[in-house]
PDB file of C-alpha atoms in Angstrom:
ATOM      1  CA  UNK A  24     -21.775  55.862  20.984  1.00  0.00           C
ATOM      2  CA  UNK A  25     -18.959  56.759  19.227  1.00  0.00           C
ATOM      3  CA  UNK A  26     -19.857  57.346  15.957  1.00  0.00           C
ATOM      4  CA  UNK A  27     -23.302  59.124  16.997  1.00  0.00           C
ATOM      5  CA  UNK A  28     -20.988  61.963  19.178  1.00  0.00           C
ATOM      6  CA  UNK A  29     -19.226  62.334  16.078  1.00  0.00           C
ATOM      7  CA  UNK A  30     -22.065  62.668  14.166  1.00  0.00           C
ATOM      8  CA  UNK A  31     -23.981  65.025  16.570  1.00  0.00           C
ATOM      9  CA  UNK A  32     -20.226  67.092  16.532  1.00  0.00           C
ATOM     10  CA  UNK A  33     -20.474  68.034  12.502  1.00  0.00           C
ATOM     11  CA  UNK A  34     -24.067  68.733  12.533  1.00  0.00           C
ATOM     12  CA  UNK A  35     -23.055  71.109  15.351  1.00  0.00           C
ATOM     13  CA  UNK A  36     -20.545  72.705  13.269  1.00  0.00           C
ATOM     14  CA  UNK A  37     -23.156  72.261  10.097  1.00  0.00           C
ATOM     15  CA  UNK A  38     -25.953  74.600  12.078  1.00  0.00           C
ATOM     16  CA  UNK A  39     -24.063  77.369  13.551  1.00  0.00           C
ATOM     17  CA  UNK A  40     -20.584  78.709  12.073  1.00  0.00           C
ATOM     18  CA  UNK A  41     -20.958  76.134   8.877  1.00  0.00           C
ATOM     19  CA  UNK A  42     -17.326  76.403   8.080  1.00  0.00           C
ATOM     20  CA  UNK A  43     -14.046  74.302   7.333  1.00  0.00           C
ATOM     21  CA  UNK A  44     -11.993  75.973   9.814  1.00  0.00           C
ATOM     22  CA  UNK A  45     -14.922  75.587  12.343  1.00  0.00           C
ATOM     23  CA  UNK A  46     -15.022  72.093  11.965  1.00  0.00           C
ATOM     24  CA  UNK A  47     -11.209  71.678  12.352  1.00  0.00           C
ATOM     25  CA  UNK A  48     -11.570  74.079  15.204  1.00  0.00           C
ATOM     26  CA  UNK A  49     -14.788  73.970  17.537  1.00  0.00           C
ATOM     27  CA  UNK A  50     -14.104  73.189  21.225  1.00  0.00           C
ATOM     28  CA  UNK A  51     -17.600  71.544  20.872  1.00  0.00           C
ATOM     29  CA  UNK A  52     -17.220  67.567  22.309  1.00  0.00           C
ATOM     30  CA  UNK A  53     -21.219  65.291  22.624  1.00  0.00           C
ATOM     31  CA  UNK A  54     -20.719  62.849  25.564  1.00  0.00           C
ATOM     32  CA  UNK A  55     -23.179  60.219  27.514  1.00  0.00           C
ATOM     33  CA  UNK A  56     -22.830  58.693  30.705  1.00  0.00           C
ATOM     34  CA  UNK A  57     -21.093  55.966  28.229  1.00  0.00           C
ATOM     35  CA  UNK A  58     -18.268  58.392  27.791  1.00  0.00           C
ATOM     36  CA  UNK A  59     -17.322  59.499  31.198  1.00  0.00           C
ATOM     37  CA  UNK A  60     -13.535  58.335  30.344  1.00  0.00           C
ATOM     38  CA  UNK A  61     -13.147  61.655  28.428  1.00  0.00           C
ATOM     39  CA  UNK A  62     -13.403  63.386  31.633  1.00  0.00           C
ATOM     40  CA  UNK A  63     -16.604  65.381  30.707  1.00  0.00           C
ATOM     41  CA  UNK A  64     -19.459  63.931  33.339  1.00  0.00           C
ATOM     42  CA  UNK A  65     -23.284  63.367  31.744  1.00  0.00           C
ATOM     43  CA  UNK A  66     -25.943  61.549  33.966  1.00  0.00           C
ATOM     44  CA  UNK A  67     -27.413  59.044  31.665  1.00  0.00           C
ATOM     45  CA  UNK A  68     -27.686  58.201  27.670  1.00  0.00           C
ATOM     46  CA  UNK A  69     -28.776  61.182  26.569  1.00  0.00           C
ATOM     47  CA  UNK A  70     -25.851  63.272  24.804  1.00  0.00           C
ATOM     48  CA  UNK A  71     -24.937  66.369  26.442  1.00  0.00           C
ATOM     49  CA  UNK A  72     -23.056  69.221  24.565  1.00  0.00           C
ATOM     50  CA  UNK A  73     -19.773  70.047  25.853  1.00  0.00           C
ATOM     51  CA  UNK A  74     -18.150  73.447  24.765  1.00  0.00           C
ATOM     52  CA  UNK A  75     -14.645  72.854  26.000  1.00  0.00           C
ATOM     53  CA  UNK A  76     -11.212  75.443  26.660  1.00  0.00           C
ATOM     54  CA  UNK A  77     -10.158  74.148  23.661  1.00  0.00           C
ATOM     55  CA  UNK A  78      -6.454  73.538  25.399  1.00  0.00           C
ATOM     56  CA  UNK A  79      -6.553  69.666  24.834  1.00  0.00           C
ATOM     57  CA  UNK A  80      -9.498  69.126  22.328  1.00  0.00           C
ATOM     58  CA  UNK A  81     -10.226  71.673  19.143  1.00  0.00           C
ATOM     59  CA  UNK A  82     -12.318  70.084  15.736  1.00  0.00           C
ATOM     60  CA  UNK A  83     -12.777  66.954  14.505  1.00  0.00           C
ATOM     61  CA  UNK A  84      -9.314  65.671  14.549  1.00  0.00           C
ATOM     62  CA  UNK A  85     -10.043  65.257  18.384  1.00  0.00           C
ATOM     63  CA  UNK A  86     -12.907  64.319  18.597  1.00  0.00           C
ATOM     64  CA  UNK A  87     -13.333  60.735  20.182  1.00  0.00           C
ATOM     65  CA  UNK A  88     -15.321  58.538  17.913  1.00  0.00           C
ATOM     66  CA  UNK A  89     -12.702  59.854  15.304  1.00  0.00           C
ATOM     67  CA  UNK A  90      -9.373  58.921  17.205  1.00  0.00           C
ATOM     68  CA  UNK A  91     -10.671  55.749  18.050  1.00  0.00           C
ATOM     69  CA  UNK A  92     -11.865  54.777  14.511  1.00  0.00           C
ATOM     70  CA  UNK A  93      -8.283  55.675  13.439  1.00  0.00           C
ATOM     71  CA  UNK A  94      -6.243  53.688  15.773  1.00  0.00           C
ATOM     72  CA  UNK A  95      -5.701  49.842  16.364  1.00  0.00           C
ATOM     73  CA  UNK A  96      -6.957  47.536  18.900  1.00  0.00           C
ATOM     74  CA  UNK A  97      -3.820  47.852  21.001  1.00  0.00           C
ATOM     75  CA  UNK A  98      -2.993  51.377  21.012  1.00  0.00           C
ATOM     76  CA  UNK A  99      -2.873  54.831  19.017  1.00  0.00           C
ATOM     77  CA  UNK A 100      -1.952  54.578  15.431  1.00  0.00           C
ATOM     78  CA  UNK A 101       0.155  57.580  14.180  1.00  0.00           C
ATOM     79  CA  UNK A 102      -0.015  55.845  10.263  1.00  0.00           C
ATOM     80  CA  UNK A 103      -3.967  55.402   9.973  1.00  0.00           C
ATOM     81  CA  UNK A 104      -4.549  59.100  11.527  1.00  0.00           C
ATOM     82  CA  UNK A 105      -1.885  60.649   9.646  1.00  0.00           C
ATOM     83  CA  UNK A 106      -3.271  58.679   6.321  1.00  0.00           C
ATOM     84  CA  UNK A 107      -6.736  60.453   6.856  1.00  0.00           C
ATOM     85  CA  UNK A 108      -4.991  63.721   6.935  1.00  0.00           C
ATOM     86  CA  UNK A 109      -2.756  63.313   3.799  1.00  0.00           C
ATOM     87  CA  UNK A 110      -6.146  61.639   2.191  1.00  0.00           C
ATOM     88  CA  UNK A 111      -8.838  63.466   2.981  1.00  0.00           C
ATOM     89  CA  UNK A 112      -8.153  66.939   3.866  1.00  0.00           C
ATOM     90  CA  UNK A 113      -4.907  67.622   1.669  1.00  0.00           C
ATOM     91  CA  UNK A 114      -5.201  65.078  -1.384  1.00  0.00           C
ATOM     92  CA  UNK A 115      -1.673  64.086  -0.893  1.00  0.00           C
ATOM     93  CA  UNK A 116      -2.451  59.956  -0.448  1.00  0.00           C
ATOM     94  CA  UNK A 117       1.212  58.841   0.448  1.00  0.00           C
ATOM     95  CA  UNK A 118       2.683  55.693  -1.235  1.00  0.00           C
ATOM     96  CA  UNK A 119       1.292  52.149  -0.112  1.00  0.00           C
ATOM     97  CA  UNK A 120       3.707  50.481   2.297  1.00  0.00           C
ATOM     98  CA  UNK A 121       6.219  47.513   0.755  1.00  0.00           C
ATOM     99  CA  UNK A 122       3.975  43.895   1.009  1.00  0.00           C
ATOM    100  CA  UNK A 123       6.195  43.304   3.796  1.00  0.00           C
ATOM    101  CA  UNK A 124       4.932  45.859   5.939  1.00  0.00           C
ATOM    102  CA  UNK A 125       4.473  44.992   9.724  1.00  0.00           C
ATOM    103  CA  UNK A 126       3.430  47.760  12.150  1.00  0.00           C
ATOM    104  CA  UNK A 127       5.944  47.808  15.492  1.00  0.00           C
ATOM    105  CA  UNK A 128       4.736  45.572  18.415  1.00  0.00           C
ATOM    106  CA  UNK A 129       3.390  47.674  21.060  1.00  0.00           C
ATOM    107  CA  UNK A 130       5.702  47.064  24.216  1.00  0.00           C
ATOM    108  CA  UNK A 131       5.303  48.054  27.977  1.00  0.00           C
ATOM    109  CA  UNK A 132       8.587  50.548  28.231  1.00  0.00           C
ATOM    110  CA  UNK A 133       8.729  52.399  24.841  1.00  0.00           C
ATOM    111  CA  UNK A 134       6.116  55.019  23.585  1.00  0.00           C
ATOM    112  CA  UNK A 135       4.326  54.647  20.330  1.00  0.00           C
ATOM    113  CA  UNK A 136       6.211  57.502  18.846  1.00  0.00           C
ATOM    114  CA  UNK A 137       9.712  55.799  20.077  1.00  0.00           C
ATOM    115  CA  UNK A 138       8.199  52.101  18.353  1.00  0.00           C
ATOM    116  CA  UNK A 139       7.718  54.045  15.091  1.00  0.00           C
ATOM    117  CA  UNK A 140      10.699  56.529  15.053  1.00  0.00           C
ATOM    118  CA  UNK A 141      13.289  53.309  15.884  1.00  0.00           C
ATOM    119  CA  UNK A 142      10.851  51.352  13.087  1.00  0.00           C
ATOM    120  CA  UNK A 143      11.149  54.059  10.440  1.00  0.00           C
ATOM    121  CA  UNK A 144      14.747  53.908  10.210  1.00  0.00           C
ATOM    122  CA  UNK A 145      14.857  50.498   8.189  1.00  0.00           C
ATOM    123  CA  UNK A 146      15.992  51.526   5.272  1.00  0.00           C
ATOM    124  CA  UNK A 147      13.000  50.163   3.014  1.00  0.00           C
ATOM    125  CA  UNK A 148      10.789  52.732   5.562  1.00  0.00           C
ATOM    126  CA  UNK A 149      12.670  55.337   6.222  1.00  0.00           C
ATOM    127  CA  UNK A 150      12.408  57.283   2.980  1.00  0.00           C
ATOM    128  CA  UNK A 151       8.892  57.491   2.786  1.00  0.00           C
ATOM    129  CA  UNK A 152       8.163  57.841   6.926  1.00  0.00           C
ATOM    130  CA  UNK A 153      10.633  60.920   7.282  1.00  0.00           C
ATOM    131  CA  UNK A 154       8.264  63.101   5.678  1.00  0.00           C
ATOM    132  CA  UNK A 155       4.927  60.909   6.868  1.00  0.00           C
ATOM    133  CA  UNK A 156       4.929  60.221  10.744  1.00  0.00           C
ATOM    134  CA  UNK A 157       5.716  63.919  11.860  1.00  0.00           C
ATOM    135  CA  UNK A 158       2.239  64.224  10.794  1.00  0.00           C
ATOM    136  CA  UNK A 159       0.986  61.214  12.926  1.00  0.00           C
ATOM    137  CA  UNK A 160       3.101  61.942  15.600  1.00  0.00           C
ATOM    138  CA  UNK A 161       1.288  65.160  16.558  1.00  0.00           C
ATOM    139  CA  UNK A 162      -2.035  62.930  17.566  1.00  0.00           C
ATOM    140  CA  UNK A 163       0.202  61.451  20.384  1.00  0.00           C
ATOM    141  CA  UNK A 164      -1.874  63.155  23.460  1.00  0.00           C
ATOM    142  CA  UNK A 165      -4.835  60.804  22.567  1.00  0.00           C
ATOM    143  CA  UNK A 166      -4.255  57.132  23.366  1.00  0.00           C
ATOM    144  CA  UNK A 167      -6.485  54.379  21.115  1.00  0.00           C
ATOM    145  CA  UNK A 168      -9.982  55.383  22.913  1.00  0.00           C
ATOM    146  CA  UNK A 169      -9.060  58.971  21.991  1.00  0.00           C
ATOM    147  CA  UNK A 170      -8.503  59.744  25.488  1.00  0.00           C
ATOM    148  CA  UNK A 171      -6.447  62.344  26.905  1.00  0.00           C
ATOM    149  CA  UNK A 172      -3.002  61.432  27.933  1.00  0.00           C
ATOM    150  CA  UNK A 173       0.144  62.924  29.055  1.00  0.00           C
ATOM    151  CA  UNK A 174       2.445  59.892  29.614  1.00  0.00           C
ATOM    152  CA  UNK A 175       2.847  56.191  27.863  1.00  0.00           C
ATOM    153  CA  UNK A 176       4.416  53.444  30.008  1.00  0.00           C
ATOM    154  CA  UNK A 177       5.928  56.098  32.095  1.00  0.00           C
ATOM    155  CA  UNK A 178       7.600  57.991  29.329  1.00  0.00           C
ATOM    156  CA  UNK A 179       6.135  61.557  28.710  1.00  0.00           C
ATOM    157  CA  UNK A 180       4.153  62.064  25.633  1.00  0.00           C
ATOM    158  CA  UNK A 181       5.947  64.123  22.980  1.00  0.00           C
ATOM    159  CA  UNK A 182       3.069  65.201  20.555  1.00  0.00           C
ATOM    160  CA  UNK A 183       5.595  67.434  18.320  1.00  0.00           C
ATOM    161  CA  UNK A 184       5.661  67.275  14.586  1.00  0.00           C
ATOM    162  CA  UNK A 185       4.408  69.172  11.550  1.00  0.00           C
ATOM    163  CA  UNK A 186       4.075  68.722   7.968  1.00  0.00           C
ATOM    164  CA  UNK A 187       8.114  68.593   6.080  1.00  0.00           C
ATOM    165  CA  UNK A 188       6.687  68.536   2.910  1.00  0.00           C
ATOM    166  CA  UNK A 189       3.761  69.388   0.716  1.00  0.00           C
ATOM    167  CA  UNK A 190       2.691  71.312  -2.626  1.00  0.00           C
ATOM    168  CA  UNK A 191       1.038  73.785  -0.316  1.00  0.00           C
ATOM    169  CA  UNK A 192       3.884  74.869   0.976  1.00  0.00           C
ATOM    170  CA  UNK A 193       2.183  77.285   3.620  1.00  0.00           C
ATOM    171  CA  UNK A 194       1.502  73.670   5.066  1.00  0.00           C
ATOM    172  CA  UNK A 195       4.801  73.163   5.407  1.00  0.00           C
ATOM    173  CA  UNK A 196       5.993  74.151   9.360  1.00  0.00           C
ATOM    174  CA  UNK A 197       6.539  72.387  12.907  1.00  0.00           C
ATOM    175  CA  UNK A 198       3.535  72.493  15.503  1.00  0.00           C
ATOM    176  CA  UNK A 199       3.879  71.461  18.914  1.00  0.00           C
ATOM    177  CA  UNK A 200       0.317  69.242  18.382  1.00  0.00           C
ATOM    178  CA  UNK A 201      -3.013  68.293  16.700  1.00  0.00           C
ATOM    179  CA  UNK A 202      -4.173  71.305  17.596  1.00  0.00           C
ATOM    180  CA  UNK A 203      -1.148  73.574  15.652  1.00  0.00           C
ATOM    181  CA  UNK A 204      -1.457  71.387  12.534  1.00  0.00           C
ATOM    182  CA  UNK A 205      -5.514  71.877  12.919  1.00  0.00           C
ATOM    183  CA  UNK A 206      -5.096  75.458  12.775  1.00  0.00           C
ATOM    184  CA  UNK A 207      -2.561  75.327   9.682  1.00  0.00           C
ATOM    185  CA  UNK A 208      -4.865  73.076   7.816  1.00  0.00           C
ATOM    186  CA  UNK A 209      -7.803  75.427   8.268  1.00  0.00           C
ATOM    187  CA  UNK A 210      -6.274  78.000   6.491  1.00  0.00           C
ATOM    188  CA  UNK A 211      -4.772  75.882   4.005  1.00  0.00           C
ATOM    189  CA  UNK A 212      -6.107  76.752   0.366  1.00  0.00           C
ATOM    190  CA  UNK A 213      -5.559  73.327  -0.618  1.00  0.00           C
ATOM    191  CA  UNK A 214      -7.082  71.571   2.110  1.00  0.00           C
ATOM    192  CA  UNK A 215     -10.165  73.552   0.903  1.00  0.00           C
ATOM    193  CA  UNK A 216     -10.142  72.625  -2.735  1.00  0.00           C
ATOM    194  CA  UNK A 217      -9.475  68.843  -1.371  1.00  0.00           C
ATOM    195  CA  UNK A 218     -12.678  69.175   0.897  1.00  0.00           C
ATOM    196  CA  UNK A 219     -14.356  70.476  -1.974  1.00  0.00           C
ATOM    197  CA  UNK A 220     -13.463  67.715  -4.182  1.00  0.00           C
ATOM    198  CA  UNK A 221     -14.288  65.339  -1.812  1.00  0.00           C
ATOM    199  CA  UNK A 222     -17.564  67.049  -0.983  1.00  0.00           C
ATOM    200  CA  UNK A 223     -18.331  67.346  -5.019  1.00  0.00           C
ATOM    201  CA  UNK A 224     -17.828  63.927  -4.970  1.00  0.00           C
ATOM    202  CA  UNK A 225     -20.063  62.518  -2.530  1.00  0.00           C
ATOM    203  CA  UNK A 226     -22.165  64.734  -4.116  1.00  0.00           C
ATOM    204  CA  UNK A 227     -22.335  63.098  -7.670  1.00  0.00           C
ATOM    205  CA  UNK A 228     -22.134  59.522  -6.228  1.00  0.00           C
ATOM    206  CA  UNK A 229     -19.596  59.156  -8.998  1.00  0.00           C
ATOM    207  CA  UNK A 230     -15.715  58.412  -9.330  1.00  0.00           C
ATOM    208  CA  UNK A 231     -14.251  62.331 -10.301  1.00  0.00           C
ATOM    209  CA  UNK A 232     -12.352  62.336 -13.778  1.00  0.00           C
ATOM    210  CA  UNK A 233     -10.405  64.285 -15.724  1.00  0.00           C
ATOM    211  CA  UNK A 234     -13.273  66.247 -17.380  1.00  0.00           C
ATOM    212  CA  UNK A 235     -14.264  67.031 -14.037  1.00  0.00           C
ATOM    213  CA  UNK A 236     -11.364  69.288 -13.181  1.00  0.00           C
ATOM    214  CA  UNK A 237     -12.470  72.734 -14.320  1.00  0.00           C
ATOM    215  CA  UNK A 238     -15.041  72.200 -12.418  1.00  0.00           C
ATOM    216  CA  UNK A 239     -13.001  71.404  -9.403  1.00  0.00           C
ATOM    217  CA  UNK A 240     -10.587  74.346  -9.647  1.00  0.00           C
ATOM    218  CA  UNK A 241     -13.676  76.561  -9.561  1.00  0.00           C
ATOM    219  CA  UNK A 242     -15.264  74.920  -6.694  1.00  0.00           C
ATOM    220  CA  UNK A 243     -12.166  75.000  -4.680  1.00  0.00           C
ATOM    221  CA  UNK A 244     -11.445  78.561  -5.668  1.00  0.00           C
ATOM    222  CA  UNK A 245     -14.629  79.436  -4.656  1.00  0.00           C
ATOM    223  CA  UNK A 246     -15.028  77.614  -1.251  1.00  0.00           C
ATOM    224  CA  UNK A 247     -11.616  79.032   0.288  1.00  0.00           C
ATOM    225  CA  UNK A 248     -12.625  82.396  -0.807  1.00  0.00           C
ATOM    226  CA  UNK A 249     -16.160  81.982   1.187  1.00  0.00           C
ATOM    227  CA  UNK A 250     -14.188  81.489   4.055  1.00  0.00           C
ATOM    228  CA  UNK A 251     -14.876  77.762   4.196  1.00  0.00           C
ATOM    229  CA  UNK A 252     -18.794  78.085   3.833  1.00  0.00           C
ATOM    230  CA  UNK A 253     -19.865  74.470   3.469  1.00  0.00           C
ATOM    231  CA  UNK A 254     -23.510  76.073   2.496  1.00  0.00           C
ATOM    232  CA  UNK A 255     -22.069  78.348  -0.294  1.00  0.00           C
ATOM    233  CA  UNK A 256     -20.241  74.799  -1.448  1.00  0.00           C
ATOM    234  CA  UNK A 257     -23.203  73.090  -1.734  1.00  0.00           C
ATOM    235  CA  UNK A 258     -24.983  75.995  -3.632  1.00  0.00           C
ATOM    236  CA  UNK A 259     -22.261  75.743  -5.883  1.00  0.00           C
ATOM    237  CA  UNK A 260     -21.911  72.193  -6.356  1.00  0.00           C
ATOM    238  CA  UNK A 261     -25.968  72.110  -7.443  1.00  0.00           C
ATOM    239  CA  UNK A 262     -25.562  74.675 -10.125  1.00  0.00           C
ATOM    240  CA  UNK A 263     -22.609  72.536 -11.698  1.00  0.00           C
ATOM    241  CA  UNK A 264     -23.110  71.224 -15.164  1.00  0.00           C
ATOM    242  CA  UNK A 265     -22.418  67.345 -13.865  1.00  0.00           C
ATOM    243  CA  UNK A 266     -24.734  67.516 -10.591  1.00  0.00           C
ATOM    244  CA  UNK A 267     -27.719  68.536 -13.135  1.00  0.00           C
ATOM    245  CA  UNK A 268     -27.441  66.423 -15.808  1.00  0.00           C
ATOM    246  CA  UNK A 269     -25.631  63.519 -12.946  1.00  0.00           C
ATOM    247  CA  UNK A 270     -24.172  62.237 -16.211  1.00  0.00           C
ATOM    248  CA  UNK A 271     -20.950  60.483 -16.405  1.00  0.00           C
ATOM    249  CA  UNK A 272     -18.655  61.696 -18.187  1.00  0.00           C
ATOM    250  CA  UNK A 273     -16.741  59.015 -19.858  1.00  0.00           C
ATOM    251  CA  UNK A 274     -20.255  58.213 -21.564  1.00  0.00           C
ATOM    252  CA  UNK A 275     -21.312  61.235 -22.520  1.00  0.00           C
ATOM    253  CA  UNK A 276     -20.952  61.489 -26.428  1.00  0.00           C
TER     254      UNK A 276
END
């Protein structure tokens, strides 16, 4: 259920405005009757389209099936949602954790953010986490299910953060939420040439090299100048040099 509400969300986005920042910005949730814990009602299977006030939910960073798939069993998980972030949409993949790594044990009086802030100051952590989990933190609102929620064991959610520090250093800001950090990553000329690379890609079905960087630069150039337009991407991805001959290019003589 999740995963086809996600799905039915970005070919949403896809068909109408077709952009980057529309996708990290539609109000636009798909529920069933299986997903009446989001608060929007539907009266069987079917998926309904819900065009929300886009106060609590705005693009796929809040969309259900995604907030659950990036959490744990037991709870919210500021590190995997704030790893897809620095991943996937800014190409910044933060350092691995030390082999000793254990997340904090989820407790009935302290809230996720408090486990990870007191966690974070070990000294083999805290250099790394001071500039990570301000990112994670700002998911906070949306519990493991991706549900909508304004206190944890009693304790009022504080969903504050930002990003302290990046090479795009328009990135680089507090935000009050997912939402805030949505809207600065949508404008982000980075987080379109990362997109793009990750879109050129999927595209090849190939690892990316070093040959392959001209290439990016261009694409990502030319996708944030579009405005985001995932169509004018694509275009531009097909009259590449490596998506026609689909040669690699560590073999090519």
């Amino acid at each position: 259920t999740w995963r086809a509400s996600l799905e039915l969300f970005i070919k949403d986005v896809l068909a109408h405005e077709g952009t980057l920042p529309a996708l990290l910005d539609s109000p636009v949730v798909y529920t069933n009757d299986a997903m009446s814990m989001y608060g929007m009602s539907a009266s069987g299977p079917s998926f309904v389209r819900n065009e929300l006030d886009g106060v609590q939910r705005r693009g796929l960073l809040t969309q259900p099936g995604f907030l659950a798939f990036k959490a744990m069993p037991d709870g919210s998980s500021p590190v995997r949602r704030r790893i897809f972030v620095m991943d996937k949409l800014m190409c910044e993949t933060p350092a691995p954790p030390p082999a000793a790594f254990t997340p904090p044990t989820p407790t009935t009086t302290t809230t996720t953010r408090e486990r990870f802030a007191a966690h974070s100051q070990n000294a083999g952590c805290k250099a790394c986490h001071q500039f990570i989990d301000p990112i994670g933190f700002t998911f906070e609102h949306f519990d493991g299910m991706g549900a909508w929620r304004d206190t944890e064991n009693g304790q009022p959610i504080d969903s504050s953060g930002g990003v302290v520090a990046s090479n795009d250093g328009s990135l680089v800001q507090p935000v009050a939420d997912i939402n805030g950090l949505s809207a600065l990553l949508a404008k982000s000329p980075m987080v379109h040439a990362c997109v793009s690379k990750e879109v050129f890609r999927f595209a090849l079905g190939r690892p990316l090299t070093e040959q392959d960087s001209c290439t990016l630069a261009r694409l990502g150039d030319g996708f944030y100048k579009s405005g985001g337009d995932f169509r004018a991407l694509m275009r531009a991805i097909v009259q590449t040099e490596a998506f026609r001959t689909n040669l690699n290019p560590e073999m090519t003589p």
